[in-house]
Every structure is written in C-alpha cells, then in structure tokens.
Tab-separated table of C-alpha atoms and ligand atoms in Angstrom:
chain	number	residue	atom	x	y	z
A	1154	UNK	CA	0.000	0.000	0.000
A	1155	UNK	CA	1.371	3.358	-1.207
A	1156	UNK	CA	0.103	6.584	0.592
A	1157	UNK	CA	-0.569	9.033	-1.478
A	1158	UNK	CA	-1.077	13.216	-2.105
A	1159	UNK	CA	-2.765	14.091	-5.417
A	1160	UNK	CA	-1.750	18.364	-5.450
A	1161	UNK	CA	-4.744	19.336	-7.950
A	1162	UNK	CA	-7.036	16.891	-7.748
A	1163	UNK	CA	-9.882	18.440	-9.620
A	1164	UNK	CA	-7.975	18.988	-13.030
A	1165	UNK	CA	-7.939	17.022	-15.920
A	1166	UNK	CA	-4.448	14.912	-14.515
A	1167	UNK	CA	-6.050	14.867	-10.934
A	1168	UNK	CA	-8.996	12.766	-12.402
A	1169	UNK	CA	-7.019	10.263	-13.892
A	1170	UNK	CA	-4.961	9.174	-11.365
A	1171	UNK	CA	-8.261	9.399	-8.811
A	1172	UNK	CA	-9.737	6.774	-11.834
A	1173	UNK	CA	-6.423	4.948	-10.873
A	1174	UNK	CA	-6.650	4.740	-7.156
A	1175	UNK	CA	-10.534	3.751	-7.245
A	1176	UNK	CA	-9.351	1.087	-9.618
A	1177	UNK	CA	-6.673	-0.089	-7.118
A	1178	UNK	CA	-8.373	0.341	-3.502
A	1179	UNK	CA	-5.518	-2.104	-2.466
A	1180	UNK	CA	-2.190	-0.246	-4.081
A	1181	UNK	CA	-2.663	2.982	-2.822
A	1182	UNK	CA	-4.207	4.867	0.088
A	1183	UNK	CA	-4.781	8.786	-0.406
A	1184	UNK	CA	-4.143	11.069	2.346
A	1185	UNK	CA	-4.448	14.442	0.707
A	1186	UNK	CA	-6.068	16.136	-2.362
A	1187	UNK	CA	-6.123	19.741	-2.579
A	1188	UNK	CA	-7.265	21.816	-5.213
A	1189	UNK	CA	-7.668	26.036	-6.527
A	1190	UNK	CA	-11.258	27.119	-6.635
A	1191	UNK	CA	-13.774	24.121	-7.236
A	1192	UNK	CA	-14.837	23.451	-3.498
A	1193	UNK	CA	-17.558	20.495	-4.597
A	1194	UNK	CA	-15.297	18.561	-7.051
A	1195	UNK	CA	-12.569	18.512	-4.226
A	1196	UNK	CA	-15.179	17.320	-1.837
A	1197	UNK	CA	-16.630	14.935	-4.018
A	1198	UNK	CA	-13.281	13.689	-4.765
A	1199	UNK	CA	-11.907	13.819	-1.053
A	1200	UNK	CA	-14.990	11.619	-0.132
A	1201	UNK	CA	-14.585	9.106	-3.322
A	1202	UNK	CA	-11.007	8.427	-2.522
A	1203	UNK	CA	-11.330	8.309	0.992
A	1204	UNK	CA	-8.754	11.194	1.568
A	1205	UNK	CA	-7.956	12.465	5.613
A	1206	UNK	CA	-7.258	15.947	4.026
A	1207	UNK	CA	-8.484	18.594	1.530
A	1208	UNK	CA	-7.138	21.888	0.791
A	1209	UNK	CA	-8.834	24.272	-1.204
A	1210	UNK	CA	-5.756	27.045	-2.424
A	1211	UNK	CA	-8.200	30.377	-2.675
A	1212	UNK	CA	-8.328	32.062	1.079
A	1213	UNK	CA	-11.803	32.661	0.816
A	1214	UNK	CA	-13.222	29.221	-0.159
A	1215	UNK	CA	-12.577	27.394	3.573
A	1216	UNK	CA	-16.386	27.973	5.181
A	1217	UNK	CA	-18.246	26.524	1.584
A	1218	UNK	CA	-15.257	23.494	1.394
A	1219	UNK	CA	-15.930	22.780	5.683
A	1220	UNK	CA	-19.762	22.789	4.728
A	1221	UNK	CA	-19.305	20.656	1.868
A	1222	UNK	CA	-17.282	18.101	4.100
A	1223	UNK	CA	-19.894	18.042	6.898
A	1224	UNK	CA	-19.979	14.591	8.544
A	1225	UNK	CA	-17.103	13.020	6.315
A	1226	UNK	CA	-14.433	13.020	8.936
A	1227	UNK	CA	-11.760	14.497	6.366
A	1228	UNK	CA	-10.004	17.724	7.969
A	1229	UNK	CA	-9.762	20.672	5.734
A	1230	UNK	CA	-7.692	23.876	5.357
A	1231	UNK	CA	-7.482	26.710	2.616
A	1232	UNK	CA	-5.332	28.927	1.114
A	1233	UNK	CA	-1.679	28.722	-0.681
A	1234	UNK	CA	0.370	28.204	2.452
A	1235	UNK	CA	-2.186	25.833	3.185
A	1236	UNK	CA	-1.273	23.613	0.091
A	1237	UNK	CA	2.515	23.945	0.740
A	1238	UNK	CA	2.011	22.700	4.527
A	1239	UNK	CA	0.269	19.632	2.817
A	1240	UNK	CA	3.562	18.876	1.431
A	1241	UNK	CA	5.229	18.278	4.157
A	1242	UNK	CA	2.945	15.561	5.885
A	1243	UNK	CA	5.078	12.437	4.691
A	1244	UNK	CA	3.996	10.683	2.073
A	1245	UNK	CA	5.099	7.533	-0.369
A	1246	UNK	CA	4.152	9.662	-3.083
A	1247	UNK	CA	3.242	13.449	-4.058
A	1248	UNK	CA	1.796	13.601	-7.349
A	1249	UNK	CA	1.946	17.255	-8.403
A	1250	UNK	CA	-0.945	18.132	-10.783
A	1251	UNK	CA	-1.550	21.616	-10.462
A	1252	UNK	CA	-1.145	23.989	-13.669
A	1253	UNK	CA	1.446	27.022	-13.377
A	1254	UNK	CA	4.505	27.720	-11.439
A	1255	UNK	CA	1.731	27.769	-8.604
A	1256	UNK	CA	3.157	24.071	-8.500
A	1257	UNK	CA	6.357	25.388	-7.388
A	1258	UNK	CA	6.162	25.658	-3.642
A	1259	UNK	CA	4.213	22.420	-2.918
A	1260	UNK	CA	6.781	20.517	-4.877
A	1261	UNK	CA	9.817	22.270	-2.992
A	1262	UNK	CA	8.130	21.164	-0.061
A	1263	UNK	CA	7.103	17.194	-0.999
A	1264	UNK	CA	10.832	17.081	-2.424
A	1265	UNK	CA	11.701	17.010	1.065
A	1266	UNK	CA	8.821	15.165	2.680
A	1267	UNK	CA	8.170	12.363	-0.222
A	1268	UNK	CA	9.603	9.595	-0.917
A	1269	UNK	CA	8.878	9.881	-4.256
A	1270	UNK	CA	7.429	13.055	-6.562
A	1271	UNK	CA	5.471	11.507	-10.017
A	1272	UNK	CA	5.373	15.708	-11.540
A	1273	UNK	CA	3.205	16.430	-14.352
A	1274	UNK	CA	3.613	19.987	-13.863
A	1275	UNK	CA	6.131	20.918	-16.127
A	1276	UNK	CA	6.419	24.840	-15.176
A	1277	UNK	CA	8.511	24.333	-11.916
A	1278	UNK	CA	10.778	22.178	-13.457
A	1279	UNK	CA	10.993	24.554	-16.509
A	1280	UNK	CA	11.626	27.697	-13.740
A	1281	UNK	CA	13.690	25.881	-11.401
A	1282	UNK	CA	14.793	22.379	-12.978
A	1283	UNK	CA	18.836	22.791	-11.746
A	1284	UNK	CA	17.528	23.719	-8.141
A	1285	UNK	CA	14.163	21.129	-7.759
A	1286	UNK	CA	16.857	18.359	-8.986
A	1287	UNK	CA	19.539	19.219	-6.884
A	1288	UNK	CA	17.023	19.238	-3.662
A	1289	UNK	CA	15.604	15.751	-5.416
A	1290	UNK	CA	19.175	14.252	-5.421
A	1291	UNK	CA	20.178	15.973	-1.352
A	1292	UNK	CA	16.884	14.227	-0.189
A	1293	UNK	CA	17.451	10.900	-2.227
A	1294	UNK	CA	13.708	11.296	-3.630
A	1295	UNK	CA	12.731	9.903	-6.433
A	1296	UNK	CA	11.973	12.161	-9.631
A	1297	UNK	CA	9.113	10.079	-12.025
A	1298	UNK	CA	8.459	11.791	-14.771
A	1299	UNK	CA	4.654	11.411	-15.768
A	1300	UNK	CA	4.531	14.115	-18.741
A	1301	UNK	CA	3.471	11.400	-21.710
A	1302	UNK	CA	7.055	12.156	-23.547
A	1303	UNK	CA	9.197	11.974	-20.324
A	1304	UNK	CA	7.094	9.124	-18.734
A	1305	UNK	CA	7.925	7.676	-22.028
A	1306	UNK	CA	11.826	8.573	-22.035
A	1307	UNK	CA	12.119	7.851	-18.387
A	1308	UNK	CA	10.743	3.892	-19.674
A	1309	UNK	CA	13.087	3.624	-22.179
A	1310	UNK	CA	16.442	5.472	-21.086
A	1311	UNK	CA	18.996	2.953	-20.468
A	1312	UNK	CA	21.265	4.839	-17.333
A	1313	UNK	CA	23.387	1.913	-17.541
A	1314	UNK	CA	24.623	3.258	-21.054
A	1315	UNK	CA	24.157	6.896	-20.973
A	1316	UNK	CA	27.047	7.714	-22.945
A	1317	UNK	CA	26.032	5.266	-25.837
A	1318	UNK	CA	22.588	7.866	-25.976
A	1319	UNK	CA	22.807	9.460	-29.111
A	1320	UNK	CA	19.368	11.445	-28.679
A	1321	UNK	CA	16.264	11.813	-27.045
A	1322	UNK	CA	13.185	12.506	-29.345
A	1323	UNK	CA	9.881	13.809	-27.787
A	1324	UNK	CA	6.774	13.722	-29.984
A	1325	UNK	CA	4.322	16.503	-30.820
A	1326	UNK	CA	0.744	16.132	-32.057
A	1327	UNK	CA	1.619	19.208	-33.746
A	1328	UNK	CA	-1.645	20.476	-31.863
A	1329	UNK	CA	-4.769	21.886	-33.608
A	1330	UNK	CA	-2.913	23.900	-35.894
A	1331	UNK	CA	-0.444	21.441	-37.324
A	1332	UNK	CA	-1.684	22.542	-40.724
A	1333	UNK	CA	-2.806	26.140	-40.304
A	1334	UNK	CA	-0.860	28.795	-41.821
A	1335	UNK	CA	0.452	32.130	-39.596
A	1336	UNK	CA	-2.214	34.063	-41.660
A	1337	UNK	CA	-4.904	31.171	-40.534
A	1338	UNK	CA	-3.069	31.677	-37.093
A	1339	UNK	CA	-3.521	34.990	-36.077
A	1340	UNK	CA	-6.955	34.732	-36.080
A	1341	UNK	CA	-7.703	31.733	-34.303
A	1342	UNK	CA	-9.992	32.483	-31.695
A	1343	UNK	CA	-9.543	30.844	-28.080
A	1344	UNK	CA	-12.376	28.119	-29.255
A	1345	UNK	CA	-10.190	26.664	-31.997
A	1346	UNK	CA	-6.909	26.609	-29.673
A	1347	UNK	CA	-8.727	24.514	-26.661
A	1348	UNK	CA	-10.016	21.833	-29.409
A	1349	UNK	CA	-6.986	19.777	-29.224
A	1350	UNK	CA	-7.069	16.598	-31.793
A	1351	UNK	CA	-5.663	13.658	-29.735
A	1352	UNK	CA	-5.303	14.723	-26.423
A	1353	UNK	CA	-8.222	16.213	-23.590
A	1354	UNK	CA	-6.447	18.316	-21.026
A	1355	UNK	CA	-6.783	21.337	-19.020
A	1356	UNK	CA	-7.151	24.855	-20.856
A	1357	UNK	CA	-3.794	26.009	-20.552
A	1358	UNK	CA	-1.748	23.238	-21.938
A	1359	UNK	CA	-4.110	22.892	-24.395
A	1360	UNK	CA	-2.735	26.788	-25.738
A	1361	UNK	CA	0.475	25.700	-24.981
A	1362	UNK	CA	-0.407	22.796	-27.275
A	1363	UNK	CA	-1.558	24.997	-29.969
A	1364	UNK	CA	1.038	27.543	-30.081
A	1365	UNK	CA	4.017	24.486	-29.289
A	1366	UNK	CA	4.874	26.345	-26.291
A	1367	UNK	CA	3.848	22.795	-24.597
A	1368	UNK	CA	6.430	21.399	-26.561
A	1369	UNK	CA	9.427	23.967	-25.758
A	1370	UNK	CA	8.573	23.537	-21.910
A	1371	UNK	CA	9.311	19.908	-22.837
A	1372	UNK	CA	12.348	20.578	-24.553
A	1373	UNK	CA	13.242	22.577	-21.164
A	1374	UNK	CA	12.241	19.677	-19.006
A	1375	UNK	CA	13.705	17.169	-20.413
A	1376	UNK	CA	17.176	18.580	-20.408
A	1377	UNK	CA	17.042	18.918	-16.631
A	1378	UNK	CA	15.312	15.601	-16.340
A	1379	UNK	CA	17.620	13.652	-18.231
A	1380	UNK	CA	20.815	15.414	-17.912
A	1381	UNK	CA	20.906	15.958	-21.638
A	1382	UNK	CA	22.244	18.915	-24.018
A	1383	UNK	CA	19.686	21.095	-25.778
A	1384	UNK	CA	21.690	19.381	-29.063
A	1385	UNK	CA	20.924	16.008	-27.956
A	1386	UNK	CA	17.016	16.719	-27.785
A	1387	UNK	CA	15.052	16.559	-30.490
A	1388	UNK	CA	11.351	16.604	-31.391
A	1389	UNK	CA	8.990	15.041	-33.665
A	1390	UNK	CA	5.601	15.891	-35.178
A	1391	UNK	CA	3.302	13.107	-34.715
A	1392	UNK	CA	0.375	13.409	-35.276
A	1393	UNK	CA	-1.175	10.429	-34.367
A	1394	UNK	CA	0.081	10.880	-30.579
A	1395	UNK	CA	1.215	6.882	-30.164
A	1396	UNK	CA	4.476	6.748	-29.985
A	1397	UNK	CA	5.397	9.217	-26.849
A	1398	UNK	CA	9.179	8.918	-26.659
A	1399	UNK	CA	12.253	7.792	-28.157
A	1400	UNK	CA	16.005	7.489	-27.443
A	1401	UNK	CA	18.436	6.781	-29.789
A	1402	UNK	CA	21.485	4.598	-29.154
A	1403	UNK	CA	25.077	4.626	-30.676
A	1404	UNK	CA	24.317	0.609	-31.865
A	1405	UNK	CA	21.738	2.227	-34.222
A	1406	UNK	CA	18.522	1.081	-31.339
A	1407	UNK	CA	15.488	3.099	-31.154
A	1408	UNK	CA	13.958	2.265	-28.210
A	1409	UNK	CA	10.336	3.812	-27.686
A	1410	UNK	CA	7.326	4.103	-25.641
A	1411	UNK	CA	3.990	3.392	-27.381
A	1412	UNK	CA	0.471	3.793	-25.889
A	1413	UNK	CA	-3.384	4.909	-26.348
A	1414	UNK	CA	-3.617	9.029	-26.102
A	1415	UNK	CA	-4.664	8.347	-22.564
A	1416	UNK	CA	-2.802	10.340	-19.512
A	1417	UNK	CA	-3.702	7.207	-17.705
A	1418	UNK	CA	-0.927	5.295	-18.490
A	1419	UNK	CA	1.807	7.353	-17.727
A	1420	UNK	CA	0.313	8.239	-14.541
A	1421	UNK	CA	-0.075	4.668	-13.429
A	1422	UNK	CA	3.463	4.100	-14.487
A	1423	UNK	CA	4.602	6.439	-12.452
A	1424	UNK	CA	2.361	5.792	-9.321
A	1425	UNK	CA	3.224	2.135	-9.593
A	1426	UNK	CA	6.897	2.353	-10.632
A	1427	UNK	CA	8.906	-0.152	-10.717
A	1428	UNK	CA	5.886	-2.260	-10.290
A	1429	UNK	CA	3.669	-2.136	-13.688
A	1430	UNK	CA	-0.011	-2.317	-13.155
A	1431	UNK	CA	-3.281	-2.588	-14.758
A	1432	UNK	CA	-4.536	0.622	-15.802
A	1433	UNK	CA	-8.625	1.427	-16.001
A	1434	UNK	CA	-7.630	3.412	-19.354
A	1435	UNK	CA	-7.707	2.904	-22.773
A	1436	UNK	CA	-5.580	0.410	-24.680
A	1437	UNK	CA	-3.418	1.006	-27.963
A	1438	UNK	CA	-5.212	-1.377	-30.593
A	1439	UNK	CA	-2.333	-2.579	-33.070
A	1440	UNK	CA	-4.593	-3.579	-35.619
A	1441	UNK	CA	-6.508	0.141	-36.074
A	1442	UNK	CA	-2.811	1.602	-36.761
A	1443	UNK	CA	-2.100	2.083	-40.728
A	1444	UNK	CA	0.376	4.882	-40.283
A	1445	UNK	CA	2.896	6.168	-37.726
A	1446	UNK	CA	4.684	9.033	-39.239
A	1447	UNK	CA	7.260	11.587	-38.432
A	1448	UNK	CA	8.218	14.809	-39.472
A	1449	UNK	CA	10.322	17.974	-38.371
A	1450	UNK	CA	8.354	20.679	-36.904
A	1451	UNK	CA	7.730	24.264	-38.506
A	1452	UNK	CA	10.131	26.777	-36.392
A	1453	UNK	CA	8.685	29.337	-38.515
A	1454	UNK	CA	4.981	28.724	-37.740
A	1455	UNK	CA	6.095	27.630	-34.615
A	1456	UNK	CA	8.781	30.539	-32.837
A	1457	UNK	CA	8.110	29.169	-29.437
A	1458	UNK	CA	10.266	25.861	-30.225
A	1459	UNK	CA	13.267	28.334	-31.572
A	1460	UNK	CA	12.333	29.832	-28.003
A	1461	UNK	CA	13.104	26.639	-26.262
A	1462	UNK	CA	16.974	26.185	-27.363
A	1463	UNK	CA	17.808	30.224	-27.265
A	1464	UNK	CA	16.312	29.808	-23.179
A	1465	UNK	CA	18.511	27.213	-22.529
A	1466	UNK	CA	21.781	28.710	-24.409
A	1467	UNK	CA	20.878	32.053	-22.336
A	1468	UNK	CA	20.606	30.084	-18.740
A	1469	UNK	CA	18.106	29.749	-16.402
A	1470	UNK	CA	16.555	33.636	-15.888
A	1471	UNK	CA	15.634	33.147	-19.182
A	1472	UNK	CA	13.767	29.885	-18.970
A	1473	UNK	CA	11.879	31.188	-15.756
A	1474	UNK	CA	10.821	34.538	-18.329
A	1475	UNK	CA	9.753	32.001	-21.318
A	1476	UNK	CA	7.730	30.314	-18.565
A	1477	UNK	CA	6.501	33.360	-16.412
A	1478	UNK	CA	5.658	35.320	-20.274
A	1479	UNK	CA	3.943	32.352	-21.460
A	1480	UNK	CA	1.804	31.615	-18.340
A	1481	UNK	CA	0.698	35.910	-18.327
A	1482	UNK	CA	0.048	35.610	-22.391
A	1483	UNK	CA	-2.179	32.319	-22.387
A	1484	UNK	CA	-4.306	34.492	-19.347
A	1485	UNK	CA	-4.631	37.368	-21.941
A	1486	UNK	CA	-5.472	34.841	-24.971
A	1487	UNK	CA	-7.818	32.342	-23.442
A	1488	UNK	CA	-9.447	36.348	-21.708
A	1489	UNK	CA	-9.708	37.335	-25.691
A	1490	UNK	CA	-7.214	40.462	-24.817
A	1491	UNK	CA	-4.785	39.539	-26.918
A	1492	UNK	CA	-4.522	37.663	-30.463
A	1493	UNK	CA	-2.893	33.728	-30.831
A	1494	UNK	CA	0.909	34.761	-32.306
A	1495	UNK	CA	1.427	37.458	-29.368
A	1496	UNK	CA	1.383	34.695	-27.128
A	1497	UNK	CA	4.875	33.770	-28.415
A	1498	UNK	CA	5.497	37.149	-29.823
A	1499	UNK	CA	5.205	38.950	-26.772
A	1500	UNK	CA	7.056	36.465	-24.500
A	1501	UNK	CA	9.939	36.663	-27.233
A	1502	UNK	CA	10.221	39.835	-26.431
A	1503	UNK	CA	10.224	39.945	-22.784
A	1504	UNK	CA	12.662	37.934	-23.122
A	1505	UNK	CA	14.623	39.705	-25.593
A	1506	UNK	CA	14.566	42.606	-22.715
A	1507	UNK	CA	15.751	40.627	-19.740
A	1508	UNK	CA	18.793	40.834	-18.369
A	1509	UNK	CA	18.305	38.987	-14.411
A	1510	UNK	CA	21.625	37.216	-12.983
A	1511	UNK	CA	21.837	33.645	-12.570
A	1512	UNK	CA	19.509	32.694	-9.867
A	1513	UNK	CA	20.834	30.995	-7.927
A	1514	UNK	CA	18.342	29.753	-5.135
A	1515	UNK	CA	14.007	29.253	-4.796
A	1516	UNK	CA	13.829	32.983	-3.990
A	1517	UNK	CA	16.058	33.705	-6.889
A	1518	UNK	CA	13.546	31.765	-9.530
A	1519	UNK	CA	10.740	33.628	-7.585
A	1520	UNK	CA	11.502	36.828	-7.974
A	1521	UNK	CA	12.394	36.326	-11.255
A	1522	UNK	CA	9.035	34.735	-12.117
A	1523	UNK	CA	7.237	37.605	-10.244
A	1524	UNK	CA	9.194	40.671	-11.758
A	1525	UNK	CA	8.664	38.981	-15.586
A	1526	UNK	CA	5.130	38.679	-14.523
A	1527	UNK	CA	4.772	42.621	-13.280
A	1528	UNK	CA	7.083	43.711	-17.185
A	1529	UNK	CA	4.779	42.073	-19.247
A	1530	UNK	CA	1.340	43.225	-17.597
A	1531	UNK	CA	3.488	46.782	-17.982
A	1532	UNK	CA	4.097	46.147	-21.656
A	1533	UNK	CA	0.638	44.449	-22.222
A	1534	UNK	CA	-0.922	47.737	-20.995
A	1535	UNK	CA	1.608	50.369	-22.706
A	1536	UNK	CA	1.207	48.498	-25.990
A	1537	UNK	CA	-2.754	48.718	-25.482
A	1538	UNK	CA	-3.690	52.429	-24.826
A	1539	UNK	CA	-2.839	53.989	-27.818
A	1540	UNK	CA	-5.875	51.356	-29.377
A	1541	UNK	CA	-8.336	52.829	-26.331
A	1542	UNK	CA	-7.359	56.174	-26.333
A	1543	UNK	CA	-8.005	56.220	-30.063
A	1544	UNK	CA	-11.254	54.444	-29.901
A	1545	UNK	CA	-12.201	56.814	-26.640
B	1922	LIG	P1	-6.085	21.468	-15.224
B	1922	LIG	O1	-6.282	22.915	-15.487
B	1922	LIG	O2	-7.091	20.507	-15.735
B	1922	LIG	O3	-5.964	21.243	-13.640
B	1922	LIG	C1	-5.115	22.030	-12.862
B	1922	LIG	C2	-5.248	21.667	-11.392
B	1922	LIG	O4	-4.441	22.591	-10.639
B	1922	LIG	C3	-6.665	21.792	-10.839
B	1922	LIG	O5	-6.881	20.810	-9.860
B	1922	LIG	C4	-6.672	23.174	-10.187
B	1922	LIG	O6	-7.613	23.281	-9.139
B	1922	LIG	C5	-5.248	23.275	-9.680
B	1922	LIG	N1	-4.769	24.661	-9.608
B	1922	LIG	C6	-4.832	25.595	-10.593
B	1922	LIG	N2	-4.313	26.758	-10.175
B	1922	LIG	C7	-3.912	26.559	-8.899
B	1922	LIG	C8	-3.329	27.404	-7.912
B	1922	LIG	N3	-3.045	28.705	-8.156
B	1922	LIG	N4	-3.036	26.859	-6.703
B	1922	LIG	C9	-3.334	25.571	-6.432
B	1922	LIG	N5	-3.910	24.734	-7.313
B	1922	LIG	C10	-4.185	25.226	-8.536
B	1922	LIG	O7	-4.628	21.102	-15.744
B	1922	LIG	P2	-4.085	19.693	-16.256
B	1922	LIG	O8	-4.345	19.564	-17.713
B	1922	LIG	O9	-4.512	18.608	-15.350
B	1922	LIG	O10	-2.516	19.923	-16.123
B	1922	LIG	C11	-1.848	19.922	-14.870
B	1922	LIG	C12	-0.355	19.976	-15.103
B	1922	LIG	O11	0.036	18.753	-15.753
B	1922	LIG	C13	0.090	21.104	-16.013
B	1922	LIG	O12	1.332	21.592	-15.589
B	1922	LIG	C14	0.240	20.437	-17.372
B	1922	LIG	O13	1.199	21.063	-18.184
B	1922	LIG	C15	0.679	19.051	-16.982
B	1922	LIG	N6	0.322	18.001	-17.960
B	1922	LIG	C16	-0.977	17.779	-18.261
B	1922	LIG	C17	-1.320	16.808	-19.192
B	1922	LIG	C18	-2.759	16.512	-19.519
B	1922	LIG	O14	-3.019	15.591	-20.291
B	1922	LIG	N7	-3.724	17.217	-18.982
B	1922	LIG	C19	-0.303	16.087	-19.841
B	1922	LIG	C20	1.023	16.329	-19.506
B	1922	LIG	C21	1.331	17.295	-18.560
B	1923	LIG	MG1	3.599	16.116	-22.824
C-alpha cells in the first residue's frame, strides 16, 4: 500500500490518477487532495477516494469546502500556504498536478517530505529544474516523470549506457494547428486553440499545445530531467500521438514508448513504478494503426520551439521569463485580450529585454518569475492604450 497526495485533484491529470486509485483500492491509500477554486469537485473527490485531508488554495473558499465536508471526517484547510504545509505531511508519493509555477512551492516542499514526486507539472521544473533536482538528489527522492514524452523517455532510457545515448526525441501532435498557416493563425480564436485533436487536457496546456509552447517547456524539461544537451534533444511531429518517446542509441537502437492518447498510463506508471499495473484506461489497438509518421516541426509557424533552445543557451533567468511570459500571455489569450501569435510574440520579447543574474536559489527563480510577470502586464498595458485612447 502506497500513501498518497494528489496536489490538484480536480484537473484534468487529478482525475485520472483518482480513476487509478478507485481502480486499485488495495495499491494505494490517499491522504491528501487539494485543489484552486472548485470546493464540490474537491469534496466529491476527497470523499470518493477516501482522503484524511483537503485543501482548497483560494483564502476565501474554507467555510463553503468545511460545509461541503460536513460529517465526512476528512479535515480541511485553505489557502496557498495551506497547500505547501500539505507537502510536508510524509507521504510515499506526491503527485503534483496543479497547472502554473503555482506548482512550485508544494513541490519544494514534498521534495523534502516524499519519498517519491510523479510531476506532471512541467512549469517548476521549466523555472527551477537545476535547483528542484539538486534538492531531489540531497533528499534521495525519487523524480518520475509522468509528462506522456518523459514518462515515455524515463521507460526507455537505459542509465546503464548513458554515454552510448545518441538522442532523445519527444513527440508533438503538432496540436490543432499542425496545418494552419500564420495568416490562418492569427486569427484563431480561443475556441479553436482549446479543441486539441488527440489529447483532452486542461485549458492552458491545451494553448500551450496549440502555439508548441507545450512542446518547448518539454524541450526545457527534459534537459534537466535527463541530464541531456539542448543538441541532444530533439522533437517530432506526430500526429497520431502513439508513440510518446524515443532514445536513440550509438548501436543504431530506437527504443520507444507506445500507448493509447490516454494520460492514464503514464500516470499509473509512475504511481506504480517499478511495479507495472493494470490501468482502467484505454488500450493502444495494433490492428486500427495504418500509419505512424514523423516529421520535423515548422520553427517558422512555430517561434516558441526556436524559443526553447535560445532559453537554454541564455541560462536559467531566461527559462523562468519564457515560462513566467507564457503563463501571463495564455491568461490574456484564453481572456480574448490579446490575439494567438502574441502569445509567443510577446514572450519573445520579454525575453529579448531581460537581463536577471543567474539565480541561484528558490527565492532567486521567484523573484524572477514575479518581476517577468509585473514587465509584461506593464508592456501588455503600454502596448494597449494607444488602441483605447483612439477608440475613446
Ligand atoms: P487542469 O487545469 O485541468 O488542472 C489544474 C489543477 O491545478 C486543478 O486541480 C486546479 O484546481 C489546480 N490549480 C490551478 N491553479 C492553482 C493554484 N493557483 N493553486 C493551487 N492549485 C491550482 O490542468 P491539467 O491539464 O490537469 O494539467 C496539470 C499539469 O500537468 C500542467 O502543468 C500540465 O502542463 C501538466 N500536464 C498535463 C497533461 C494533460 O493531459 N492534462 C499532460 C502532460 C502534462
Ligand atoms: Mg507532454
């Protein structure tokens, strides 16, 4: 029996892995879900799973979630130091499934308190990857990667041969706009972004999806994950989303991860690592394949991979301004304040106008994160009232 935290519960990787524990009552025993603003789905899903503890992150939320918990017996807490606090109560596993650098804190916390973290949010690592594993390897935790492409890699990387790793490929649906042209682009409206063709996910990842910026994070993650050079990482359009990750070995070897389009298998990996499992999810079915194809993506339609490889050649500040831009411009996007291409366009340029030190510690990344944050609400604004002043 595995004890368990599920950090964002209610979201779209939260409900997987609760499908997972209710299919194995035996493996794993939850002791705390938290989530941001959805007080009934993290009671409902406190209840379900038999959790001890819920924690709803906005302040003002704790009277509707201790109403909502009458008579269950689970304790309950709110607010963002709240959620943090949860991750220090031990635990055999912290899977961290909120969206955003909000992720960043809890993590930093279970790294200590957990013996192992399964992280699907990919921000924190992206902001902080040299500093989360460096507190991963002082703590002896266990890093398991359950991002489809790293949860792949992660299956597949032979440590016993790293130097005989030639590359590691990560996969791309090439999102809703594989095809679309920069014209087609600019006006895509925030409905055609979220309508993602293989996966179903939460709202931001789905932009980040559309726009690649889900694939650059990747790129980003991966290097700190794996230890590898931005040269030795590579990524593939595929659209049919099967084949998750590859690495490629000196002896000519690709060794790869297949699987349905379902989050529920790399979550299960993870959760049950180095056991393997049943999972409740869909199955690949061999014989409905008829193609499996690979292609280079489109740097031109797609600026935010370029983005990726310049962050990492500039150091960390600028990884924690791709991330900290990107977060503020998929607000502004999915809000209908700003059009699809400023989403990289804009967080090119705040990064363009950065110039931060090497952090070098959590407050470091933090104020970093906060002061890109604050620059491009400035620029957002300044590059705005001309428009209203002339319409006014
Ligand atoms: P989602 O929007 O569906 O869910 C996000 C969860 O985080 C919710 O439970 C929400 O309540 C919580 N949350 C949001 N803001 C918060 C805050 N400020 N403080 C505390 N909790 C907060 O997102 P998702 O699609 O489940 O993605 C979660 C993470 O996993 C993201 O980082 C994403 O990039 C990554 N990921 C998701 C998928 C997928 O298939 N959905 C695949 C790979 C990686
Ligand atoms: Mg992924």
């Amino acid at each position: 029996m595995k004890t368990l935290h599920i950090f964002g519960v209610t979201g779209s990787i939260g409900q997987s892995a609760a499908d997972i524990v209710l299919a194995h009552p035996d493996r794993f025993s939850v002791h705390t879900v938290t989530a941001h603003k959805n007080v009934m789905k993290l009671a409902e899903a406190a209840k379900q799973l038999k959790a001890q503890y819920a924690v709803i992150a906005d302040e003002a939320l704790y009277d509707d979630l201790k109403a909502a918990l009458s008579g269950s017996g689970i304790a309950c807490a709110s607010g963002a130091a709240a959620v943090t606090e949860a991750a220090r109560v031990p635990a055999d596993i912290s899977l961290m499934a909120i969206v955003g650098i909000a992720g960043l804190k809890p993590l930093w916390a279970a790294l200590e308190h957990s013996k192992a973290v399964a992280i699907a949010n990919k921000e924190p690592l992206v902001a902080a990857g040299p500093m989360v594993m460096a507190r991963a390897a002082e703590f002896g935790t266990a890093i398991l990667p359950v991002d489809s492409e790293h949860n792949a890699i992660f299956q597949v990387f032979d440590q016993n041969n790293k130097a005989a790793v030639e590359r590691i490929i990560l996969t791309a649906s090439g999102g809703p706009f594989r095809e679309w042209s920069l014209d087609q682009m600019a006006d895509a409206t925030p409905e055609q972004a979220l309508r993602h063709p293989t996966w179903s996910m939460g709202a931001k990842i789905s932009i980040d999806s559309a726009t690649m910026m889900n694939k650059a994070l990747e790129i980003i993650e991966a290097h700190y994950l794996f230890d590898m050079p931005p040269s030795m990482i590579e990524v593939m359009v595929h659209p049919q989303s099967l084949v998750h990750g590859m690495v490629e070995y000196a002896d000519g070897s690709f060794l790869c991860q297949m699987g349905a389009s379902d989050m529920r298998t790399p979550i299960i990996s993870a959760l049950s690592w180095p056991e393997r499992i049943a999972t409740p999810g869909r199955k690949l079915d061999l014989e409905t394949l008829t193609i499996l194809s690979f292609e280079r993506p489109d740097f031109e339609r797609f600026p935010a991979l370029r983005l990726a490889y310049d962050c990492l050649n500039k150091g960390l500040a600028a990884c924690i301004a791709l991330n900290a831009g990107n977060e503020v411009m998929v607000d502004e996007f999915l809000s209908g304040r700003c059009g699809f291409l400023d989403i990289a366009g804009k967080t090119s340029r705040i990064i363009d106008g950065s110039n931060y030190d090497t952090p070098q510690t959590l407050d470091d990344v933090i104020a970093i994160d906060q002061d890109v944050r604050a620059r491009i609400k400035c620029a957002i604004v300044e590059t705005d009232s001309p428009k209203v002043s002339k319409n006014s």
